[in-house]
CSV table of C-alpha atoms in Angstrom, one decimal:
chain,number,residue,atom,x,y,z
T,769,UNK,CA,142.2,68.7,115.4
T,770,UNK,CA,142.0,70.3,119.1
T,771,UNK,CA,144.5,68.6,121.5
T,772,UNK,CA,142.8,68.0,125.3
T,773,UNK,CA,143.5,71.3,126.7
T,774,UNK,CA,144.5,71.9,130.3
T,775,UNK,CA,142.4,74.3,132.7
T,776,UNK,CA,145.2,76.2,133.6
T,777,UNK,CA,146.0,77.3,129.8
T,778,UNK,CA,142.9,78.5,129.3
T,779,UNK,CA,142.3,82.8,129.2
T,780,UNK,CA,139.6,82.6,132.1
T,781,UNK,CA,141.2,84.4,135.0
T,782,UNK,CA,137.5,85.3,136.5
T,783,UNK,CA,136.0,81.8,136.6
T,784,UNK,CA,139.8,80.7,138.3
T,785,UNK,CA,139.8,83.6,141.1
T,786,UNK,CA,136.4,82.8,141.8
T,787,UNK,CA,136.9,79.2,142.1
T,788,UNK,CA,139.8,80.3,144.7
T,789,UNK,CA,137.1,82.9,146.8
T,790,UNK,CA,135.9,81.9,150.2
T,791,UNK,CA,132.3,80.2,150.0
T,792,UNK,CA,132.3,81.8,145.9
T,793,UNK,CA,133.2,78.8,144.5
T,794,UNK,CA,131.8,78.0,140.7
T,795,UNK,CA,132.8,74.3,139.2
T,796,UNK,CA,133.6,74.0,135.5
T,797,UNK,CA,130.5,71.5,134.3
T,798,UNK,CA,131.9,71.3,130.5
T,799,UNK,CA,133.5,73.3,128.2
T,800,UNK,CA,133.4,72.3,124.6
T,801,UNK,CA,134.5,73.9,121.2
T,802,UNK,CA,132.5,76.2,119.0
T,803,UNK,CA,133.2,78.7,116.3
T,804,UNK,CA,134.7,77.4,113.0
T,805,UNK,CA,135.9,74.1,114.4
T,806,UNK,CA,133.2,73.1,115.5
T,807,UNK,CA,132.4,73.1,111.9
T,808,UNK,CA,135.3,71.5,110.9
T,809,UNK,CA,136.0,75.1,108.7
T,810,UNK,CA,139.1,75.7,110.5
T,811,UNK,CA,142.3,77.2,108.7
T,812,UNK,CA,145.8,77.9,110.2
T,813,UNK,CA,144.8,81.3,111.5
T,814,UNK,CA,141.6,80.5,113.1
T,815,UNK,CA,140.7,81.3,116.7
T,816,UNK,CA,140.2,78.7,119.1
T,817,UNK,CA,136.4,79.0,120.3
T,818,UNK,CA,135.4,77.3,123.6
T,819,UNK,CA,132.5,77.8,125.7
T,820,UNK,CA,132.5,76.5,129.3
T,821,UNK,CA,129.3,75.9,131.2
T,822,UNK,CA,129.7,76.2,135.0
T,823,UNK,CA,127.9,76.0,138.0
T,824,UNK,CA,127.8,78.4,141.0
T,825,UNK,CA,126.9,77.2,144.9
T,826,UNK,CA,122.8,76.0,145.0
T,827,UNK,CA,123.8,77.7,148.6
T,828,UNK,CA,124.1,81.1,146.9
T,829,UNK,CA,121.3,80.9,144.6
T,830,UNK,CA,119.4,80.1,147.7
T,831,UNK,CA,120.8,83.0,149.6
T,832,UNK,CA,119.9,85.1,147.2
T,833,UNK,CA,123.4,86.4,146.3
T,834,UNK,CA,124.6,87.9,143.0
T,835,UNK,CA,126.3,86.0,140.4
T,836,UNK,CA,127.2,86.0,137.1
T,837,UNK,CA,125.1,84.7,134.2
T,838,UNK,CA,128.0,84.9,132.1
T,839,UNK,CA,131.9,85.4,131.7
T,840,UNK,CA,133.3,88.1,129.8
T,841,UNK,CA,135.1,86.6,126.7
T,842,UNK,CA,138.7,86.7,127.1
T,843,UNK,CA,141.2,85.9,124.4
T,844,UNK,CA,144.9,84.9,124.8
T,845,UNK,CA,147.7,83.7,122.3
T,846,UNK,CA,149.0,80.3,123.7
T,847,UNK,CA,151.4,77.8,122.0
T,848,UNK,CA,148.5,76.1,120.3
T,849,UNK,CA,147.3,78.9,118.6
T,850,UNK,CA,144.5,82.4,120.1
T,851,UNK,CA,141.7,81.4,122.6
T,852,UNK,CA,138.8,82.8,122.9
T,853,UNK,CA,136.8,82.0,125.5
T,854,UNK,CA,133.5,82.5,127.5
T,855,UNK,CA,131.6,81.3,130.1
T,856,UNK,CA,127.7,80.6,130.5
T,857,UNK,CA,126.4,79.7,133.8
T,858,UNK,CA,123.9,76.7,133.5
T,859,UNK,CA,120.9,78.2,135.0
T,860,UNK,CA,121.4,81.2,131.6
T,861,UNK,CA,122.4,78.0,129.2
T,862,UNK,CA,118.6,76.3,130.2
T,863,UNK,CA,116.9,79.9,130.1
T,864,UNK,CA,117.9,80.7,126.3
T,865,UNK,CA,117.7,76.7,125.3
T,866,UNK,CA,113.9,77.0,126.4
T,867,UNK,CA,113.5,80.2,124.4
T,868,UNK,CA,115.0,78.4,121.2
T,869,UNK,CA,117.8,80.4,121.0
T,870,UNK,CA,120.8,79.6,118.4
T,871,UNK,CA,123.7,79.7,120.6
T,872,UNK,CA,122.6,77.8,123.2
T,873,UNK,CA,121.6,74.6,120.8
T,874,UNK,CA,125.2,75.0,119.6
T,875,UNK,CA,126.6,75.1,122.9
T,876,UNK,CA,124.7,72.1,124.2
T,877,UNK,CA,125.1,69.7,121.4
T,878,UNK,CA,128.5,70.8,119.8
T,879,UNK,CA,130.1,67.5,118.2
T,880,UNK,CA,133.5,68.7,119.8
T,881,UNK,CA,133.9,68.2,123.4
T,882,UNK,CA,137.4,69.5,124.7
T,883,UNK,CA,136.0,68.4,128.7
T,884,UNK,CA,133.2,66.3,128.4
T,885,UNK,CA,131.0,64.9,131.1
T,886,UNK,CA,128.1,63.2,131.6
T,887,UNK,CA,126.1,66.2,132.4
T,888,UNK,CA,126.7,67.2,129.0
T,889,UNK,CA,125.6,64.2,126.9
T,890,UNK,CA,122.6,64.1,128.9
T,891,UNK,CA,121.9,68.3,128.3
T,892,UNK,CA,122.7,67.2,124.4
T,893,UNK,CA,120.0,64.6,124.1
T,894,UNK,CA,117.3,66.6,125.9
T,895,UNK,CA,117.8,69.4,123.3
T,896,UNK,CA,118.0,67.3,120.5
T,897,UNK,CA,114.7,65.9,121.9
T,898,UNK,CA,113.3,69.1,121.8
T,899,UNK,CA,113.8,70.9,119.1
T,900,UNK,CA,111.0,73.3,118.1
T,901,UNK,CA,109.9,76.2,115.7
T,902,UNK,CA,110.8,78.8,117.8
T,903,UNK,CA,114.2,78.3,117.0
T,904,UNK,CA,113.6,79.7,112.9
T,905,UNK,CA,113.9,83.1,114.8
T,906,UNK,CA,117.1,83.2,116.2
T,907,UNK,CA,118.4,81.0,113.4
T,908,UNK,CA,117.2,83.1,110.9
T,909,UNK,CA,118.6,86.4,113.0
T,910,UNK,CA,122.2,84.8,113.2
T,911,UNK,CA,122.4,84.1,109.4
T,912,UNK,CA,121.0,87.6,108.2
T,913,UNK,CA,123.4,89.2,110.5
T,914,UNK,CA,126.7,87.1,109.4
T,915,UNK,CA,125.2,88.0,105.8
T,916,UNK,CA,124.9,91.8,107.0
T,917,UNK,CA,128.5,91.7,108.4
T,918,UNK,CA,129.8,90.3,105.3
T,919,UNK,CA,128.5,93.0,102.9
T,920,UNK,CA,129.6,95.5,104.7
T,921,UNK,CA,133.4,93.8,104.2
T,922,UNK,CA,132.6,93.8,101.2
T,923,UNK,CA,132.1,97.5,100.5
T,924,UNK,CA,135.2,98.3,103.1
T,925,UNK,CA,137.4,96.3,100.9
T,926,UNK,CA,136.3,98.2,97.9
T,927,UNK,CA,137.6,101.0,99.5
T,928,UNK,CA,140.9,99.4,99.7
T,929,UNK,CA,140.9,97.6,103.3
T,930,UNK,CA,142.4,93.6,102.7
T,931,UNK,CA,139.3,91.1,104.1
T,932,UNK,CA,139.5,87.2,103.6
T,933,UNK,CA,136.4,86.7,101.3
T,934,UNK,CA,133.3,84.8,101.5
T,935,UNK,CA,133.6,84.0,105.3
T,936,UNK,CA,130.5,85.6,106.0
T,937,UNK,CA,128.5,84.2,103.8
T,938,UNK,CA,130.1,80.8,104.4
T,939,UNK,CA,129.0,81.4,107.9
T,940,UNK,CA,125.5,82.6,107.2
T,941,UNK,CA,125.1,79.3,104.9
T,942,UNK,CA,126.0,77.0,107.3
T,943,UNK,CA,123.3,78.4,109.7
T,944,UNK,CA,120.2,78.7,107.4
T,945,UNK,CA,121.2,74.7,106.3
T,946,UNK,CA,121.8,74.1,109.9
T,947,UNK,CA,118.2,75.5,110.6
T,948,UNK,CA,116.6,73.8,107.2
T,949,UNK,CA,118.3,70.4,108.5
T,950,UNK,CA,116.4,71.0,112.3
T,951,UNK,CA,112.8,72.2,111.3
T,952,UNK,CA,112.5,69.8,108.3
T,953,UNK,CA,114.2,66.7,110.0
T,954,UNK,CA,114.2,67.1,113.8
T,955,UNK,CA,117.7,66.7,113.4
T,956,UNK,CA,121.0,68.3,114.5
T,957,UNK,CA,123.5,68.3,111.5
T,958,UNK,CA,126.9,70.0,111.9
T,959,UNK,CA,127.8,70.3,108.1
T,960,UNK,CA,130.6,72.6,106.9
T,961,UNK,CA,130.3,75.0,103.6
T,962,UNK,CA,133.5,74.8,101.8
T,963,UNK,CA,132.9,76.9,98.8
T,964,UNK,CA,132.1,80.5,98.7
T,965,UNK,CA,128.8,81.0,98.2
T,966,UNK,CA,127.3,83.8,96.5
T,967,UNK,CA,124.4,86.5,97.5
T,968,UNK,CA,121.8,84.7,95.4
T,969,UNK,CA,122.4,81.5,96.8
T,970,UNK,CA,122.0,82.7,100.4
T,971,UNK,CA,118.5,84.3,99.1
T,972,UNK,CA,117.7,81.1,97.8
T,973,UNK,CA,118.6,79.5,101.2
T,974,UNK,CA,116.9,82.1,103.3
T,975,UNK,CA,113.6,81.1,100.7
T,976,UNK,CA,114.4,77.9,102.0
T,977,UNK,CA,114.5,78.1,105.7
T,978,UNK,CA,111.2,80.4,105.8
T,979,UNK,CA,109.7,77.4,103.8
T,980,UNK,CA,110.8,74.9,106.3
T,981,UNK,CA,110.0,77.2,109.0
T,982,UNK,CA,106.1,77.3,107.2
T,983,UNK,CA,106.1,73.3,106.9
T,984,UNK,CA,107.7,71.8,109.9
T,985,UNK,CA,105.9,69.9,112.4
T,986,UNK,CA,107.7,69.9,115.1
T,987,UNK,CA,106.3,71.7,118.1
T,988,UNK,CA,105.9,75.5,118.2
T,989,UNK,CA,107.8,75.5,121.7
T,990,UNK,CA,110.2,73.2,123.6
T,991,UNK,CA,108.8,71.3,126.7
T,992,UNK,CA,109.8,73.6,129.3
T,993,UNK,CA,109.0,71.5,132.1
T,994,UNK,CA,112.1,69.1,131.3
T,995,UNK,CA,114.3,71.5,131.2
T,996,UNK,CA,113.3,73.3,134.4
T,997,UNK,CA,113.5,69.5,135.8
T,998,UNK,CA,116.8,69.1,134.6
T,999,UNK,CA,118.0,72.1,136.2
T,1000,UNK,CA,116.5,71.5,139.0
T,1001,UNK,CA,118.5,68.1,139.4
T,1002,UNK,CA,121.6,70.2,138.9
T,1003,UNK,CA,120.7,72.3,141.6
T,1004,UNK,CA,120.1,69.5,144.3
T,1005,UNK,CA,123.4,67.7,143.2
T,1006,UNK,CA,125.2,70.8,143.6
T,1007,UNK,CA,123.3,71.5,146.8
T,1008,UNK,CA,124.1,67.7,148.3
T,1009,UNK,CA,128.1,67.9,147.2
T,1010,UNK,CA,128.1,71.3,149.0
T,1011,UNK,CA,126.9,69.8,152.3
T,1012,UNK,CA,129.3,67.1,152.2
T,1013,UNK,CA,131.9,69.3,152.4
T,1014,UNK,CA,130.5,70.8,156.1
């Protein structure tokens, strides 16, 4: 189980000096766990994943002045065990959430919150409200390349490298059920694979997801027009907190 974890332990020495820069400032809207706890898959040796959404100045955006999209992932050994971190900035979260894309549903609606806000639970319920078929793309691209990944291991350890087995396609199951679980049931399910499953059974899941893909009737795309709206609120707030501090 992940402990509350301060800011200041965290491996993210670009979103802190930037936080410290004259009129650069970018605010922390959530960060929340990903990666095999997220799952509730973790062992003894697993990484600590987080992904922290942040904000940059409305002022800048207005300005017209670079920022980044993203923050480099940085990883750290710490007492509780190796961080890895990155950063999305919210304006890149809500492009790639509107394009259905994998890792953006997971980092909107993971289950385990390390700083939560209100923000976040309200992000959470507007993807879960749309959730769409474009999504089978990106789903299915995550799980064939975990299963790619994994074979390759596979052959490397025949050649006498040491690899902890099955993780791959442990990984790869838990997306294609994942996806089955949203296009047949409009519904975000975080379920962990415990066993190790074998090739067939992730060709038998693949069959799977294709045929819920075929059947679902959930909408082909996401309403973009909430999300944009949503944003946009963001952008106002950030705009209005800005000016108070003239």
């Amino acid at each position: 189980m992940i402990e509350q974890i301060d800011f200041e332990d965290l491996p993210i020495s670009e979103l802190k000096a930037a936080k410290t820069a004259k009129g650069k400032g970018m605010k922390i809207l959530y960060i929340s766990c990903v990666g095999s706890h997220m799952w509730r898959m973790e062992s003894k040796e697993s990484d600590i994943d987080l992904v922290m959404i942040y904000t940059v100045s409305t002022r800048r955006i207005l300005r017209g002045e670079k920022f980044p999209a993203a923050i480099r992932q940085e990883m750290a050994a710490k007492e509780r065990g190796i961080y890895d971190t990155l950063g999305w900035e919210i304006g890149h979260l809500i492009d790639l959430l509107i394009k259905g894309n994998i890792n953006a549903i997971w980092y909107a609606t993971s289950p385990l919150v390390i700083m939560p806000s209100a923000l976040q639970e309200e992000l959470s319920a507007l993807v879960q409200a749309n959730l769409c078929r474009e999504s089978y793309h990106s789903i299915k691209g995550m799980a064939e390349s975990q299963i790619k990944s994994e074979t390759g291991q596979l052959k490397l350890s025949g050649a006498g490298l040491v690899k902890r087995p099955g993780k791959g396609y442990r990984t790869a199951l838990r997306s294609i059920n994942f996806g089955i679980e949203l296009l047949r049931e409009a519904r975000i399910s975080y379920e962990p694979v415990m066993h190790d499953p074998a090739l067939e059974e992730l060709k038998e899941g693949m069959n799977q997801l294709d045929e819920a893909y075929r059947q679902s009737m959930l909408p082909d795309l996401p309403d973009e027009d909430q999300f944009r709206d949503f944003l946009l609120g963001q952008r106002l707030k950030e705009m209005d907190e800005d000016a108070g501090k003239d």
